[in-house]
Short mmCIF file of C-alpha atoms and ligand atoms in Angstrom, two decimals:
data_model
loop_
_atom_site.label_atom_id
_atom_site.label_comp_id
_atom_site.label_asym_id
_atom_site.label_seq_id
_atom_site.Cartn_x
_atom_site.Cartn_y
_atom_site.Cartn_z
CA UNK A 1 -174.15 -17.56 -26.37
CA UNK A 2 -174.73 -21.35 -25.94
CA UNK A 3 -172.83 -23.41 -23.44
CA UNK A 4 -169.60 -25.06 -24.73
CA UNK A 5 -170.29 -28.67 -26.24
CA UNK A 6 -168.22 -30.89 -24.27
CA UNK A 7 -168.14 -34.47 -24.75
CA UNK A 8 -167.55 -37.10 -21.98
CA UNK A 9 -164.20 -37.99 -23.81
CA UNK A 10 -162.95 -34.35 -23.57
CA UNK A 11 -164.12 -34.16 -20.00
CA UNK A 12 -162.35 -37.21 -19.10
CA UNK A 13 -159.30 -36.26 -20.65
CA UNK A 14 -159.24 -32.73 -19.31
CA UNK A 15 -159.94 -34.28 -15.84
CA UNK A 16 -156.63 -36.52 -16.36
CA UNK A 17 -154.61 -33.57 -17.18
CA UNK A 18 -155.40 -31.87 -13.87
CA UNK A 19 -153.66 -35.17 -12.32
CA UNK A 20 -149.88 -34.64 -12.78
CA UNK A 21 -148.10 -37.78 -13.98
CA UNK A 22 -151.42 -39.27 -15.38
CA UNK A 23 -150.38 -41.72 -18.03
CA UNK A 24 -153.77 -41.61 -20.18
CA UNK A 25 -154.55 -45.24 -19.21
CA UNK A 26 -157.31 -44.25 -17.07
CA UNK A 27 -158.78 -42.12 -19.73
CA UNK A 28 -158.74 -45.12 -22.30
CA UNK A 29 -160.74 -47.16 -19.78
CA UNK A 30 -163.41 -44.85 -19.29
CA UNK A 31 -163.48 -44.19 -23.11
CA UNK A 32 -163.70 -48.00 -23.91
CA UNK A 33 -166.40 -48.31 -21.29
CA UNK A 34 -168.40 -45.34 -22.91
CA UNK A 35 -168.31 -47.28 -26.28
CA UNK A 36 -169.77 -50.47 -24.67
CA UNK A 37 -172.61 -48.18 -23.00
CA UNK A 38 -173.29 -46.73 -26.34
CA UNK A 39 -173.62 -50.40 -27.82
CA UNK A 40 -175.95 -51.27 -25.06
CA UNK A 41 -178.09 -48.21 -25.38
CA UNK A 42 -178.74 -49.04 -29.02
CA UNK A 43 -180.15 -52.45 -28.10
CA UNK A 44 -182.02 -51.24 -25.13
CA UNK A 45 -183.63 -48.29 -27.04
CA UNK A 46 -184.99 -50.85 -29.51
CA UNK A 47 -185.68 -53.90 -27.10
CA UNK A 48 -189.41 -53.99 -27.89
CA UNK A 49 -188.81 -53.99 -31.73
CA UNK A 50 -186.31 -56.91 -32.17
CA UNK A 51 -187.92 -59.27 -29.73
CA UNK A 52 -184.72 -59.91 -27.82
CA UNK A 53 -187.13 -59.48 -24.72
CA UNK A 54 -188.10 -62.69 -22.57
CA UNK A 55 -185.73 -64.81 -20.70
CA UNK A 56 -182.70 -66.33 -21.82
CA UNK A 57 -183.82 -69.56 -20.06
CA UNK A 58 -180.94 -69.07 -17.73
CA UNK A 59 -180.71 -67.88 -14.08
CA UNK A 60 -177.74 -65.81 -12.68
CA UNK A 61 -176.23 -66.91 -9.34
CA UNK A 62 -178.70 -65.18 -7.49
CA UNK A 63 -181.71 -67.05 -8.77
CA UNK A 64 -182.92 -64.20 -10.77
CA UNK A 65 -184.52 -65.13 -14.26
CA UNK A 66 -181.84 -63.63 -16.71
CA UNK A 67 -183.32 -61.68 -19.45
CA UNK A 68 -181.65 -61.56 -22.95
CA UNK A 69 -180.57 -57.82 -22.63
CA UNK A 70 -178.78 -58.74 -19.32
CA UNK A 71 -176.65 -61.54 -21.05
CA UNK A 72 -176.25 -59.04 -24.21
CA UNK A 73 -175.01 -56.11 -21.97
CA UNK A 74 -172.75 -58.29 -19.80
CA UNK A 75 -170.99 -59.83 -22.92
CA UNK A 76 -170.88 -56.34 -24.62
CA UNK A 77 -169.00 -54.87 -21.74
CA UNK A 78 -166.63 -57.74 -21.27
CA UNK A 79 -165.70 -57.82 -25.03
CA UNK A 80 -165.22 -53.98 -25.26
CA UNK A 81 -162.90 -54.11 -22.15
CA UNK A 82 -161.05 -57.30 -22.31
CA UNK A 83 -158.21 -56.20 -24.91
CA UNK A 84 -157.39 -52.57 -24.04
CA UNK A 85 -154.47 -53.59 -21.83
CA UNK A 86 -155.53 -51.42 -19.08
CA UNK A 87 -157.39 -53.98 -16.99
CA UNK A 88 -155.99 -57.13 -14.84
CA UNK A 89 -159.37 -58.52 -14.00
CA UNK A 90 -163.17 -57.66 -14.25
CA UNK A 91 -166.24 -58.99 -12.17
CA UNK A 92 -169.64 -58.59 -13.18
CA UNK A 93 -172.92 -58.96 -10.95
CA UNK A 94 -174.04 -61.77 -13.48
CA UNK A 95 -171.01 -63.87 -13.32
CA UNK A 96 -170.35 -66.05 -10.06
CA UNK A 97 -166.57 -65.65 -10.70
CA UNK A 98 -164.30 -63.01 -11.52
CA UNK A 99 -163.76 -62.53 -15.31
CA UNK A 100 -160.08 -63.00 -16.36
CA UNK A 101 -158.44 -60.95 -19.34
CA UNK A 102 -157.80 -63.55 -22.22
CA UNK A 103 -154.02 -64.88 -22.02
CA UNK A 104 -153.41 -63.25 -25.53
CA UNK A 105 -153.96 -59.67 -24.14
CA UNK A 106 -151.76 -57.48 -21.85
CA UNK A 107 -152.72 -57.10 -18.16
CA UNK A 108 -152.97 -53.41 -16.77
CA UNK A 109 -153.04 -51.85 -13.49
CA UNK A 110 -156.93 -51.34 -13.07
CA UNK A 111 -160.06 -53.31 -12.05
CA UNK A 112 -163.47 -53.04 -13.44
CA UNK A 113 -166.68 -54.13 -11.73
CA UNK A 114 -169.98 -53.68 -13.28
CA UNK A 115 -173.82 -54.62 -12.92
CA UNK A 116 -174.47 -54.62 -16.78
CA UNK A 117 -178.33 -54.03 -16.60
CA UNK A 118 -179.77 -53.14 -13.36
CA UNK A 119 -183.40 -53.20 -12.98
CA UNK A 120 -183.77 -55.91 -15.50
CA UNK A 121 -187.03 -57.40 -14.07
CA UNK A 122 -188.40 -54.00 -15.52
CA UNK A 123 -187.29 -54.55 -19.17
CA UNK A 124 -190.65 -56.01 -20.60
CA UNK A 125 -192.61 -53.08 -18.99
CA UNK A 126 -190.18 -50.49 -20.62
CA UNK A 127 -189.39 -49.11 -17.51
CA UNK A 128 -186.20 -47.16 -16.98
CA UNK A 129 -183.01 -49.47 -16.36
CA UNK A 130 -179.20 -48.91 -16.11
CA UNK A 131 -175.68 -49.92 -15.85
CA UNK A 132 -173.34 -49.42 -12.61
CA UNK A 133 -169.60 -49.55 -12.73
CA UNK A 134 -166.68 -49.08 -10.30
CA UNK A 135 -163.00 -49.00 -11.24
CA UNK A 136 -160.17 -49.75 -8.69
CA UNK A 137 -156.34 -49.92 -8.96
CA UNK A 138 -155.13 -53.47 -8.72
CA UNK A 139 -153.74 -54.72 -5.47
CA UNK A 140 -151.93 -57.96 -6.54
CA UNK A 141 -148.58 -57.22 -7.97
CA UNK A 142 -148.59 -58.38 -11.77
CA UNK A 143 -150.29 -60.91 -14.02
CA UNK A 144 -153.84 -62.20 -13.82
CA UNK A 145 -156.06 -60.30 -11.52
CA UNK A 146 -157.48 -61.98 -8.27
CA UNK A 147 -160.68 -62.07 -6.43
CA UNK A 148 -158.68 -59.90 -3.89
CA UNK A 149 -158.46 -57.20 -6.48
CA UNK A 150 -162.11 -57.28 -6.77
CA UNK A 151 -163.29 -57.17 -3.08
CA UNK A 152 -161.51 -54.06 -1.84
CA UNK A 153 -163.44 -51.60 0.34
CA UNK A 154 -165.30 -48.85 -1.34
CA UNK A 155 -163.27 -45.87 -0.27
CA UNK A 156 -160.32 -47.45 -2.61
CA UNK A 157 -162.45 -46.91 -5.74
CA UNK A 158 -160.93 -44.39 -8.11
CA UNK A 159 -164.01 -44.07 -10.25
CA UNK A 160 -167.63 -44.75 -10.27
CA UNK A 161 -170.63 -44.17 -12.52
CA UNK A 162 -173.91 -45.12 -13.80
CA UNK A 163 -176.17 -44.78 -16.82
CA UNK A 164 -179.73 -44.46 -16.75
CA UNK A 165 -181.53 -45.67 -19.78
CA UNK A 166 -184.61 -43.56 -19.53
CA UNK A 167 -186.70 -40.91 -21.41
CA UNK A 168 -183.17 -39.77 -22.44
CA UNK A 169 -180.00 -41.68 -21.63
CA UNK A 170 -177.67 -40.08 -19.10
CA UNK A 171 -174.18 -41.14 -18.05
CA UNK A 172 -173.11 -39.88 -14.55
CA UNK A 173 -169.61 -40.37 -13.13
CA UNK A 174 -167.08 -39.29 -10.38
CA UNK A 175 -163.46 -39.84 -10.38
CA UNK A 176 -163.22 -38.31 -6.96
CA UNK A 177 -163.52 -34.77 -8.46
CA UNK A 178 -167.13 -34.07 -8.16
CA UNK A 179 -170.09 -35.67 -9.94
CA UNK A 180 -170.92 -34.69 -13.50
CA UNK A 181 -173.89 -36.02 -15.65
CA UNK A 182 -173.69 -36.31 -19.59
CA UNK A 183 -176.87 -36.56 -21.64
CA UNK A 184 -176.49 -38.85 -24.96
CA UNK A 185 -177.33 -36.98 -28.12
CA UNK A 186 -178.55 -40.04 -30.35
CA UNK A 187 -178.12 -37.85 -33.43
CA UNK A 188 -174.13 -37.96 -33.09
CA UNK A 189 -173.95 -40.65 -30.65
CA UNK A 190 -172.16 -38.68 -28.08
CA UNK A 191 -172.79 -38.22 -24.38
CA UNK A 192 -172.57 -34.33 -23.99
CA UNK A 193 -171.95 -32.48 -20.56
CA UNK A 194 -175.32 -31.41 -19.51
CA UNK A 195 -175.13 -31.60 -15.41
CA UNK A 196 -171.72 -30.28 -14.16
CA UNK A 197 -170.89 -30.74 -10.54
CA UNK A 198 -174.12 -32.40 -9.32
CA UNK A 199 -174.69 -31.55 -5.83
CA UNK A 200 -177.60 -33.50 -3.89
CA UNK A 201 -179.98 -31.18 -1.61
CA UNK A 202 -178.95 -31.35 1.97
CA UNK A 203 -182.16 -32.47 2.65
CA UNK A 204 -185.22 -33.78 0.25
CA UNK A 205 -189.07 -34.36 0.32
CA UNK A 206 -189.10 -37.90 -1.14
CA UNK A 207 -188.49 -41.31 0.55
CA UNK A 208 -188.06 -44.35 -1.67
CA UNK A 209 -188.47 -47.95 -0.35
CA UNK A 210 -190.50 -51.02 -1.24
CA UNK A 211 -193.28 -50.60 1.39
CA UNK A 212 -194.58 -54.20 0.32
CA UNK A 213 -191.70 -55.45 2.68
CA UNK A 214 -193.38 -53.59 5.56
CA UNK A 215 -194.16 -56.88 7.36
CA UNK A 216 -190.54 -57.91 7.38
CA UNK A 217 -189.08 -54.47 8.55
CA UNK A 218 -187.58 -53.78 12.02
CA UNK A 219 -189.14 -51.01 14.34
CA UNK A 220 -186.60 -48.57 13.47
CA UNK A 221 -187.60 -48.45 9.84
CA UNK A 222 -191.30 -48.68 10.56
CA UNK A 223 -191.04 -45.72 12.76
CA UNK A 224 -188.85 -43.95 10.18
CA UNK A 225 -191.28 -44.28 7.31
CA UNK A 226 -194.16 -43.42 9.65
CA UNK A 227 -192.30 -40.17 10.74
CA UNK A 228 -192.09 -39.26 7.19
CA UNK A 229 -195.73 -39.83 6.42
CA UNK A 230 -197.02 -37.64 9.40
CA UNK A 231 -198.13 -34.19 8.80
CA UNK A 232 -196.15 -31.60 10.32
CA UNK A 233 -195.66 -28.18 8.54
CA UNK A 234 -192.69 -27.25 10.80
CA UNK A 235 -190.77 -29.93 9.55
CA UNK A 236 -191.87 -29.87 6.01
CA UNK A 237 -193.77 -33.21 6.40
CA UNK A 238 -195.39 -35.43 5.03
CA UNK A 239 -192.89 -36.79 2.27
CA UNK A 240 -193.85 -38.13 -0.91
CA UNK A 241 -193.28 -41.83 -1.73
CA UNK A 242 -191.67 -42.67 -4.89
CA UNK A 243 -190.65 -46.29 -5.75
CA UNK A 244 -189.77 -47.40 -9.34
CA UNK A 245 -188.09 -50.81 -8.46
CA UNK A 246 -185.00 -50.03 -10.62
CA UNK A 247 -182.22 -48.95 -8.42
CA UNK A 248 -180.60 -46.62 -10.91
CA UNK A 249 -183.83 -44.84 -11.46
CA UNK A 250 -184.53 -44.34 -7.99
CA UNK A 251 -180.87 -43.39 -7.07
CA UNK A 252 -180.82 -41.06 -9.91
CA UNK A 253 -184.06 -39.15 -8.89
CA UNK A 254 -182.70 -39.08 -5.38
CA UNK A 255 -179.47 -37.62 -6.53
CA UNK A 256 -181.21 -34.56 -8.42
CA UNK A 257 -184.08 -34.13 -6.18
CA UNK A 258 -182.92 -35.11 -2.78
CA UNK A 259 -184.59 -37.24 -0.19
CA UNK A 260 -183.68 -40.98 0.65
CA UNK A 261 -183.54 -44.33 -0.93
CA UNK A 262 -183.33 -47.42 1.23
CA UNK A 263 -183.23 -51.15 0.94
CA UNK A 264 -182.79 -52.15 4.59
CA UNK A 265 -182.24 -55.44 6.23
CA UNK A 266 -185.08 -57.32 7.34
CA UNK A 267 -186.51 -60.71 8.39
CA UNK A 268 -186.78 -61.67 4.67
CA UNK A 269 -183.67 -59.93 3.58
CA UNK A 270 -181.25 -60.37 6.71
CA UNK A 271 -178.45 -58.85 4.67
CA UNK A 272 -180.54 -56.46 2.49
CA UNK A 273 -180.99 -57.28 -1.21
CA UNK A 274 -178.47 -55.02 -3.03
CA UNK A 275 -175.00 -55.98 -3.57
CA UNK A 276 -172.18 -54.12 -1.94
CA UNK A 277 -169.49 -54.40 -4.81
CA UNK A 278 -171.92 -53.74 -7.93
CA UNK A 279 -174.37 -51.44 -6.41
CA UNK A 280 -173.84 -49.88 -2.94
CA UNK A 281 -170.06 -48.96 -3.40
CA UNK A 282 -170.31 -47.29 -6.68
CA UNK A 283 -173.50 -45.33 -5.68
CA UNK A 284 -172.01 -44.41 -2.22
CA UNK A 285 -168.99 -42.95 -3.91
CA UNK A 286 -171.08 -41.01 -6.20
CA UNK A 287 -173.51 -39.80 -3.59
CA UNK A 288 -170.56 -38.72 -1.34
CA UNK A 289 -168.99 -36.83 -3.92
CA UNK A 290 -172.28 -34.97 -4.45
CA UNK A 291 -172.56 -33.99 -0.72
CA UNK A 292 -174.66 -36.68 0.29
CA UNK A 293 -174.53 -39.81 2.57
CA UNK A 294 -174.55 -43.62 2.27
CA UNK A 295 -174.74 -46.18 5.07
CA UNK A 296 -175.71 -49.84 5.99
CA UNK A 297 -177.28 -48.76 9.07
CA UNK A 298 -174.30 -49.05 11.38
CA UNK A 299 -171.28 -48.04 9.02
CA UNK A 300 -170.54 -45.74 6.20
CA UNK A 301 -170.94 -47.90 3.03
CA UNK A 302 -167.32 -47.27 1.70
CA UNK A 303 -165.91 -48.53 4.94
CA UNK A 304 -167.53 -51.75 4.88
CA UNK A 305 -164.99 -54.46 4.53
CA UNK A 306 -165.87 -56.85 1.81
CA UNK A 307 -165.78 -60.68 2.53
CA UNK A 308 -167.17 -61.93 -0.80
CA UNK A 309 -167.69 -61.13 -4.27
CA UNK A 310 -171.35 -60.89 -4.47
CA UNK A 311 -172.32 -60.01 -0.77
CA UNK A 312 -175.44 -58.26 -0.21
CA UNK A 313 -175.65 -55.03 2.17
CA UNK A 314 -178.39 -52.91 3.71
CA UNK A 315 -178.66 -49.66 1.89
CA UNK A 316 -179.70 -45.96 3.29
CA UNK A 317 -178.60 -43.43 0.69
CA UNK A 318 -179.44 -39.90 -0.32
CA UNK A 319 -179.41 -36.38 1.30
CA UNK A 320 -177.33 -36.01 4.46
CA UNK A 321 -179.96 -34.80 6.71
CA UNK A 322 -182.37 -37.43 5.52
CA UNK A 323 -180.07 -40.40 5.98
CA UNK A 324 -178.79 -38.98 9.33
CA UNK A 325 -182.42 -38.76 10.57
CA UNK A 326 -183.05 -42.46 9.36
CA UNK A 327 -179.71 -43.42 11.37
CA UNK A 328 -181.12 -41.94 14.48
CA UNK A 329 -184.36 -44.01 14.24
CA UNK A 330 -182.34 -47.29 13.54
CA UNK A 331 -179.99 -46.38 16.51
CA UNK A 332 -182.73 -46.03 18.80
CA UNK A 333 -184.27 -49.40 17.85
CA UNK A 334 -180.73 -50.94 18.68
CA UNK A 335 -180.66 -49.38 22.01
CA UNK A 336 -184.15 -50.45 22.82
CA UNK A 337 -183.10 -54.06 21.77
CA UNK A 338 -179.79 -53.79 23.70
CA UNK A 339 -181.71 -52.83 26.74
CA UNK A 340 -184.08 -55.79 26.70
P1 P6P B 1 -187.56 -55.19 -4.87
C1 P6P B 1 -183.75 -54.93 -9.48
O1 P6P B 1 -183.77 -56.16 -9.75
C2 P6P B 1 -183.19 -54.48 -8.17
O2 P6P B 1 -182.09 -55.16 -8.03
C3 P6P B 1 -182.91 -53.01 -8.13
O3 P6P B 1 -182.55 -52.36 -9.33
C4 P6P B 1 -184.03 -52.65 -7.35
O4 P6P B 1 -183.76 -51.33 -6.61
C5 P6P B 1 -184.30 -53.73 -6.57
O5 P6P B 1 -184.06 -54.94 -7.10
C6 P6P B 1 -185.81 -53.71 -6.29
O6 P6P B 1 -186.18 -54.95 -5.49
O7 P6P B 1 -187.46 -56.33 -3.89
O8 P6P B 1 -188.19 -53.98 -4.58
O9 P6P B 1 -188.38 -55.74 -6.19
#
């Protein structure tokens, strides 16, 4: 007997039914977002054919060359979400300021933050890229949403998810009730439940970091990576190194296979490179819901108090035992520095 065919729409609605007093608005937000993701998938999956590759001739606020697919994805999500009446404001990694809901549309009680197409530097090489999103309840009382609505600490998230546009396209999300993965069936254009209640292994055998930054690393990170590379059968080392350079792809592999992904702060990236609101917080919510751990080296990612919309944060994320081991090396470095 084959497994039940459960679409993401059905999963969302059934999940909401388990929350007494749920209004259905939240389900509508996720459903609208899923439609936008299917539209992005359609363009990403034919990117090499319709010559929409190449730079849009613009730079985003971080100075990265913006690819046309980035722009398309950013606009697709905004247009899919601006009229539903469930959001009071949005914020995108590609836009410096918050994105207001047009005056002619009603404002709702939710906030959507998104990275429309993460890993975009890989687009022309046909390497896996992704979309990341976070949903919060508004903190402002009514009307237009504010920057404060978009800079809440990560533990306030009510949902988070990502899409990985790879050999198959998968959508992974949590609403605080476990982590669930859906694989897109292109023949019917539906995301079908394929990975129910994903749990990250307590420890893995893969580390994922850009070793090209070795010269900039602190001694704690250097000693930790060297530790993983040493042979020691008693502690199942050495680990394998895997780095795609596309956060969603590196994180998705870490979530399913275990291990650790790290983008540390270093002398070239004093605050790390990844963004707290658009990357670290949603993935931290997901990894904790799957039994893993995420820290900036000194504090749980979800407890970091945001000070600005696009702030960067060091990220150490993955299997609980691997992240705890990494933290030991980081703390030893701080103790040595403090003793000097
Ligand atoms: P580096 C892609 O541009 C990105 O934002 C993430 O997807 C990825 O993890 C990281 O940057 C890669 O950065 O410095 O290793 O090329």
